[in-house]
Tab-separated table of C-alpha atoms in Angstrom:
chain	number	residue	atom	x	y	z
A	1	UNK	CA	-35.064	-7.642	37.566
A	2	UNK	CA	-31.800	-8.313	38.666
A	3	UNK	CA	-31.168	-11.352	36.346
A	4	UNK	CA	-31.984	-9.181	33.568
A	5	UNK	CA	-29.367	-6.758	34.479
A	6	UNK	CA	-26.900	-8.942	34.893
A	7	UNK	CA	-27.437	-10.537	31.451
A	8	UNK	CA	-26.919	-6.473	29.975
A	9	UNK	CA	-23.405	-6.343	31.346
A	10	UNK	CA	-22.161	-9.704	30.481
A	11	UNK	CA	-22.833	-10.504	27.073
A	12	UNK	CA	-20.906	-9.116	23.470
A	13	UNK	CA	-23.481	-6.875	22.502
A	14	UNK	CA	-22.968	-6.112	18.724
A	15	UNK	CA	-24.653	-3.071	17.927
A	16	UNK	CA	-23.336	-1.395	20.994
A	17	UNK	CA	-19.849	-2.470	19.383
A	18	UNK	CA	-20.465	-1.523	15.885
A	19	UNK	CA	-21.064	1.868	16.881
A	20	UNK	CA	-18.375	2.560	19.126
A	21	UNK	CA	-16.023	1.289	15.835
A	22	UNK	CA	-18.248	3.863	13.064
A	23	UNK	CA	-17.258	6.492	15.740
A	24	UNK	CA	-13.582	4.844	16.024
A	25	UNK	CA	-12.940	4.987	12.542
A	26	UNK	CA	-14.621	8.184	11.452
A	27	UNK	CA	-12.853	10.058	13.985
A	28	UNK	CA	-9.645	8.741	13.140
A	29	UNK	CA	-9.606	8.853	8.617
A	30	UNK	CA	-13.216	9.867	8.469
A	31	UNK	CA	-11.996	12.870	5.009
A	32	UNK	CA	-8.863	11.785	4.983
A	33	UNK	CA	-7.057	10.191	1.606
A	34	UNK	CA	-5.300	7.599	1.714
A	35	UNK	CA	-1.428	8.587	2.497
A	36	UNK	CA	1.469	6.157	2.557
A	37	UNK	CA	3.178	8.108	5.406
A	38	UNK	CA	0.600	8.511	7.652
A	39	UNK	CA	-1.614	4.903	7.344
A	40	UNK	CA	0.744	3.504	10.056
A	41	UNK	CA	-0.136	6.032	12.887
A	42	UNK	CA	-3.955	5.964	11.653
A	43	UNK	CA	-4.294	2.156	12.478
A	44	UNK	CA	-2.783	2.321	15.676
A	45	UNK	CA	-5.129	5.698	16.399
A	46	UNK	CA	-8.597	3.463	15.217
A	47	UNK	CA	-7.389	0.176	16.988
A	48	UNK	CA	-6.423	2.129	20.235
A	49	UNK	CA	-9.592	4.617	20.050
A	50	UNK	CA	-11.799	1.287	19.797
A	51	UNK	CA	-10.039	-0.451	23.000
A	52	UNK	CA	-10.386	2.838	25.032
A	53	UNK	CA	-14.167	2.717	24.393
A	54	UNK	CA	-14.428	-0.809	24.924
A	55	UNK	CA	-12.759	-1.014	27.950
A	56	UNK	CA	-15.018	1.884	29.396
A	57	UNK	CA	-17.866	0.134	29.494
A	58	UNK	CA	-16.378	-2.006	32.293
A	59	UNK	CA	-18.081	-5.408	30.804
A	60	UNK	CA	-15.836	-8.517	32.114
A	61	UNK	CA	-13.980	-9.400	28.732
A	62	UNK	CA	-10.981	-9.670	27.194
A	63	UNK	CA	-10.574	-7.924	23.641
A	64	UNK	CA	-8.861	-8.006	20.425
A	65	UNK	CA	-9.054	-5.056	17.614
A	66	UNK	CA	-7.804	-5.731	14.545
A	67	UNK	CA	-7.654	-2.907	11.822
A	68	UNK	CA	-6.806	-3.354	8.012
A	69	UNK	CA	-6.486	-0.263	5.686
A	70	UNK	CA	-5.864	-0.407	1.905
A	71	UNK	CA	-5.593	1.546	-0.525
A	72	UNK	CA	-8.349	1.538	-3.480
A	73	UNK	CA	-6.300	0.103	-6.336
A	74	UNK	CA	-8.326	-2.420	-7.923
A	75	UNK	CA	-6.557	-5.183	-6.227
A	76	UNK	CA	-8.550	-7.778	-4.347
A	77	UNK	CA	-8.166	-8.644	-1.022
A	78	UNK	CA	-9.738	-11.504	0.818
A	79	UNK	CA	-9.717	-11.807	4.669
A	80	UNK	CA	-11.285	-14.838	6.961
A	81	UNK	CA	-11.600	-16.058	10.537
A	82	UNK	CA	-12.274	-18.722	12.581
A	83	UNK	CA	-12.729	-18.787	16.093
A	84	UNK	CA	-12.334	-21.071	19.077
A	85	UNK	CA	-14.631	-20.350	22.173
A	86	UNK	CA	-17.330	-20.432	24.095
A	87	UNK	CA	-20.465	-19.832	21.822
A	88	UNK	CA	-22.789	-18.256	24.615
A	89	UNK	CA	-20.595	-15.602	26.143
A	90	UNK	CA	-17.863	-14.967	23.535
A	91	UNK	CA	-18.558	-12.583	20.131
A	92	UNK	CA	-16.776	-10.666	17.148
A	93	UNK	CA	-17.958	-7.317	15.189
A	94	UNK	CA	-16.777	-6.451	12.123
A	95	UNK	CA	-17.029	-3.300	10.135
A	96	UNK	CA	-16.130	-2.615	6.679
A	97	UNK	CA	-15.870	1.196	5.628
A	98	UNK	CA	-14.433	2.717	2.854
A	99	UNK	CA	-14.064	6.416	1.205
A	100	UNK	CA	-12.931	7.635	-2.035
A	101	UNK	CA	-9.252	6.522	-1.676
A	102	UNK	CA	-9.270	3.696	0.957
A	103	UNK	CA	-11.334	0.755	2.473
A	104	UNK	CA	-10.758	-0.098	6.061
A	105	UNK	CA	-11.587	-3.117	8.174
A	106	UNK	CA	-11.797	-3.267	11.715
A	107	UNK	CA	-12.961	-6.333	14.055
A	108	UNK	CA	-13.108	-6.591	17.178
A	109	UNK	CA	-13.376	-9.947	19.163
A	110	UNK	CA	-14.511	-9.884	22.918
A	111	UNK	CA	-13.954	-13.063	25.273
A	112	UNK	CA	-15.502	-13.471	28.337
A	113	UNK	CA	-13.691	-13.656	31.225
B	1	UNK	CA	-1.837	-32.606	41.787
B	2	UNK	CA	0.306	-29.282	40.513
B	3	UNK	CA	-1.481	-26.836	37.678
B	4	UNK	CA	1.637	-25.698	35.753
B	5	UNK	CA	0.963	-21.978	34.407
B	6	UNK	CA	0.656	-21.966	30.552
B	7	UNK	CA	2.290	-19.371	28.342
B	8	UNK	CA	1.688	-18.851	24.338
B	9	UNK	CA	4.509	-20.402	22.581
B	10	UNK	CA	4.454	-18.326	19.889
B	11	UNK	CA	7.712	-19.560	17.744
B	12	UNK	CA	5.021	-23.056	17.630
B	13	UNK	CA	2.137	-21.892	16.744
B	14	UNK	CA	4.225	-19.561	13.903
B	15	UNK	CA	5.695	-22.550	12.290
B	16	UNK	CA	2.279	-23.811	12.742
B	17	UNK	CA	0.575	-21.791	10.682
B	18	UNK	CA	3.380	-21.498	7.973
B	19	UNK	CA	2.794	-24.901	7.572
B	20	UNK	CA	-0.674	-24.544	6.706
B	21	UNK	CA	-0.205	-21.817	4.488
B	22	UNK	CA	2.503	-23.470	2.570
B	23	UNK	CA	0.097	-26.511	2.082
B	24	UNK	CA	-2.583	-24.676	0.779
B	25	UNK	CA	-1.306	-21.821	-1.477
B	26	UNK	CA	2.422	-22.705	-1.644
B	27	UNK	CA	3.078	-22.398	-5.375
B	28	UNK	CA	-0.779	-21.219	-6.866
B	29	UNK	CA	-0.983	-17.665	-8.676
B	30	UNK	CA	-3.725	-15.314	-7.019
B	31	UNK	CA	-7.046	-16.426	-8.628
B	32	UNK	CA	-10.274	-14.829	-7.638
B	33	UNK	CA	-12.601	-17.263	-7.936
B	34	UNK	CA	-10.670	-19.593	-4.980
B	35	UNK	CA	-9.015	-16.831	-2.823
B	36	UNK	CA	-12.794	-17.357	-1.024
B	37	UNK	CA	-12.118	-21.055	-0.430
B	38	UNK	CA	-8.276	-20.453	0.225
B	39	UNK	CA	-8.602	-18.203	3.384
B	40	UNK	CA	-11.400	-20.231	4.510
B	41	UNK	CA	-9.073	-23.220	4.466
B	42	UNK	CA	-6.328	-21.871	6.397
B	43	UNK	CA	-8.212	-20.827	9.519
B	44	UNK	CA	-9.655	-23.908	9.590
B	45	UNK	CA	-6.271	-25.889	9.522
B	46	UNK	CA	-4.905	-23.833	11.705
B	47	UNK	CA	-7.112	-23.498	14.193
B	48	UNK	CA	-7.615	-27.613	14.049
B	49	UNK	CA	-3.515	-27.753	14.708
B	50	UNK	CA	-3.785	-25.216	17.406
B	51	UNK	CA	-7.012	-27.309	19.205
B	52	UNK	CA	-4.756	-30.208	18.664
B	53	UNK	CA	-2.226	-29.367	21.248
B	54	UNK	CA	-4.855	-29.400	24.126
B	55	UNK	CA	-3.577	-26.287	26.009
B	56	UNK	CA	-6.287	-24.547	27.934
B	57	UNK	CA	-6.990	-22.072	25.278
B	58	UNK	CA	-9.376	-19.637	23.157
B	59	UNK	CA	-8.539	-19.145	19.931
B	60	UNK	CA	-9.188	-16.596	16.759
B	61	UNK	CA	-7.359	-16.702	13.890
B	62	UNK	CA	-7.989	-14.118	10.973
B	63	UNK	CA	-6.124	-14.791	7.660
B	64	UNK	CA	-5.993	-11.692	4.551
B	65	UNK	CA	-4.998	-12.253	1.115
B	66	UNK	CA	-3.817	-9.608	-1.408
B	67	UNK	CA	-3.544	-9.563	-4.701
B	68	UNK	CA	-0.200	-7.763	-5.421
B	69	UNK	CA	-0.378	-4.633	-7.837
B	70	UNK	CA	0.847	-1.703	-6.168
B	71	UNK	CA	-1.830	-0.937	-3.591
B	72	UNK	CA	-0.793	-0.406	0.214
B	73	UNK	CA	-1.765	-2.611	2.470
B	74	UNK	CA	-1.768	-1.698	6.202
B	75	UNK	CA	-2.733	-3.779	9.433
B	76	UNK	CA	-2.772	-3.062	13.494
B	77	UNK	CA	-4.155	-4.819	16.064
B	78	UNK	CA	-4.430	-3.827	19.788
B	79	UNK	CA	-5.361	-6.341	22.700
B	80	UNK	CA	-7.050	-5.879	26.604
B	81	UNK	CA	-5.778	-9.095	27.928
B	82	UNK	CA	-3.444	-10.696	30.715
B	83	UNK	CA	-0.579	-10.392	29.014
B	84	UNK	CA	1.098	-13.139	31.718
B	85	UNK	CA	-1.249	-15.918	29.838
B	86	UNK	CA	-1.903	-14.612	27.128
B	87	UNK	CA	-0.697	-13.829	23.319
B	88	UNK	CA	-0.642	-13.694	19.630
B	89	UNK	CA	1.324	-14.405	16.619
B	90	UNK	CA	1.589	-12.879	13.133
B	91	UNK	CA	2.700	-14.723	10.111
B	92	UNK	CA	3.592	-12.492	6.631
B	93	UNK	CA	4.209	-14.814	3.727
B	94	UNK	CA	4.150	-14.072	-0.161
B	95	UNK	CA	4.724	-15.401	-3.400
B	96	UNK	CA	4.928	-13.901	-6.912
B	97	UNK	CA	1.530	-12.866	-6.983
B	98	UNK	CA	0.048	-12.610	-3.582
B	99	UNK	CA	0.795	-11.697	-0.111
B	100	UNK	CA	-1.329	-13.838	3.108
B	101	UNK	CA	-1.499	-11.565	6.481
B	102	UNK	CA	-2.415	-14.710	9.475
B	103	UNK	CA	-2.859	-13.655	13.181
B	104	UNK	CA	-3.278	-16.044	16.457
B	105	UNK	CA	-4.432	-14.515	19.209
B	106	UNK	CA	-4.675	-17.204	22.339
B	107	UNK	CA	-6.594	-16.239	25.470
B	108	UNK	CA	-6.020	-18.628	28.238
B	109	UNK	CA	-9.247	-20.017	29.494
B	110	UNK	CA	-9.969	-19.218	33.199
B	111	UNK	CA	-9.939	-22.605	35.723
């Protein structure tokens, strides 16, 4: 019983993470179109909003959010990682999301302490 | 035996990565059908150069491509780490017809 618990709290669960980014993101641009003034202070809102949430749920890891926004203007944008870790503890979400005016990316990659 | 602490050395890993880029890209036009294979490439190099230097390390490297015509582009990251140890490193390079957006985040592994 205890094993099993302990298992809960230390692994990169996905789903878990996916959510708290929806919420992140919707919360932050979720209506909004796309505005060249106000993008910069968006990203930092959705990357910091994600971290706060992560870090709340007191798992032992180390995070990274990234967040891309960009504007829908029929250019094509390509984006790829690669990763160096440890396979059983360490693990990335990503979540693509888009409106009528912009798409945005966020990912966030936890490692475990 | 002494266990020096490790910081990022983020000016290396920068050059790094330019390197990679450069070796790749340097001089192509955007084209659509290898942009796929293109940002595949570079994390791979990259993170193969950054193994290569042995430092007790975790890696992720993310790489974006954009096709230039007039569309905004914006990214932010934001990291929960021990910022003593650890760090990161972003790289903005461009040519006539494309910008390439790569990050290195290093998280020193615990001993």
């Amino acid at each position: 019983m205890d094993d099993f618990q302990t298992a809960e709290e230390t692994t990169f669960v996905v789903d878990e993470v996916s959510s708290i980014i929806k919420e992140s993101v919707d919360a932050a641009i979720g209506g909004s179109t796309y505005q060249h003034s106000r993008v910069n202070q968006w990203s930092s809102s959705v990357v910091e909003n994600c971290l706060g949430q992560l870090t709340k749920l007191g798992k032992p890891f180390k995070y990274i959010v990234t967040c891309i926004i960009m504007q829908k203007n029929g250019a094509g944008l390509q984006t790829a990682t690669s990763c160096f870790w440890d396979n059983t503890t360490d693990g990335s979400c990503t979540v693509r999301w888009e409106n009528k005016s912009m798409y945005c990316i966020v990912s966030v990659f936890g490692l475990a302490i | 035996m002494e266990f020096q602490s490790v910081s990022f050395n983020s000016d290396e890993a920068s050059n790094c990565v330019k390197e990679c880029i450069e070796s790749i890209i340097g001089g192509l036009d955007y084209n659509q059908n290898k942009v796929n294979q293109w940002t595949a490439s570079i994390v791979e190099h990259s993170l193969t150069q950054l193994v290569k230097q042995g430092k007790p390390y975790k890696y992720i490297v993310n790489s974006a491509i954009m096709q230039k015509s007039g569309a905004g582009l914006h990214t932010a990251n934001s990291c929960y780490w021990d910022t003593t140890t650890d760090g990161s490193c972003t790289v903005r390079w461009e040519n006539r017809t494309m910008y390439c957006v790569v990050s290195v985040f290093a998280v020193a592994v615990g001993l």
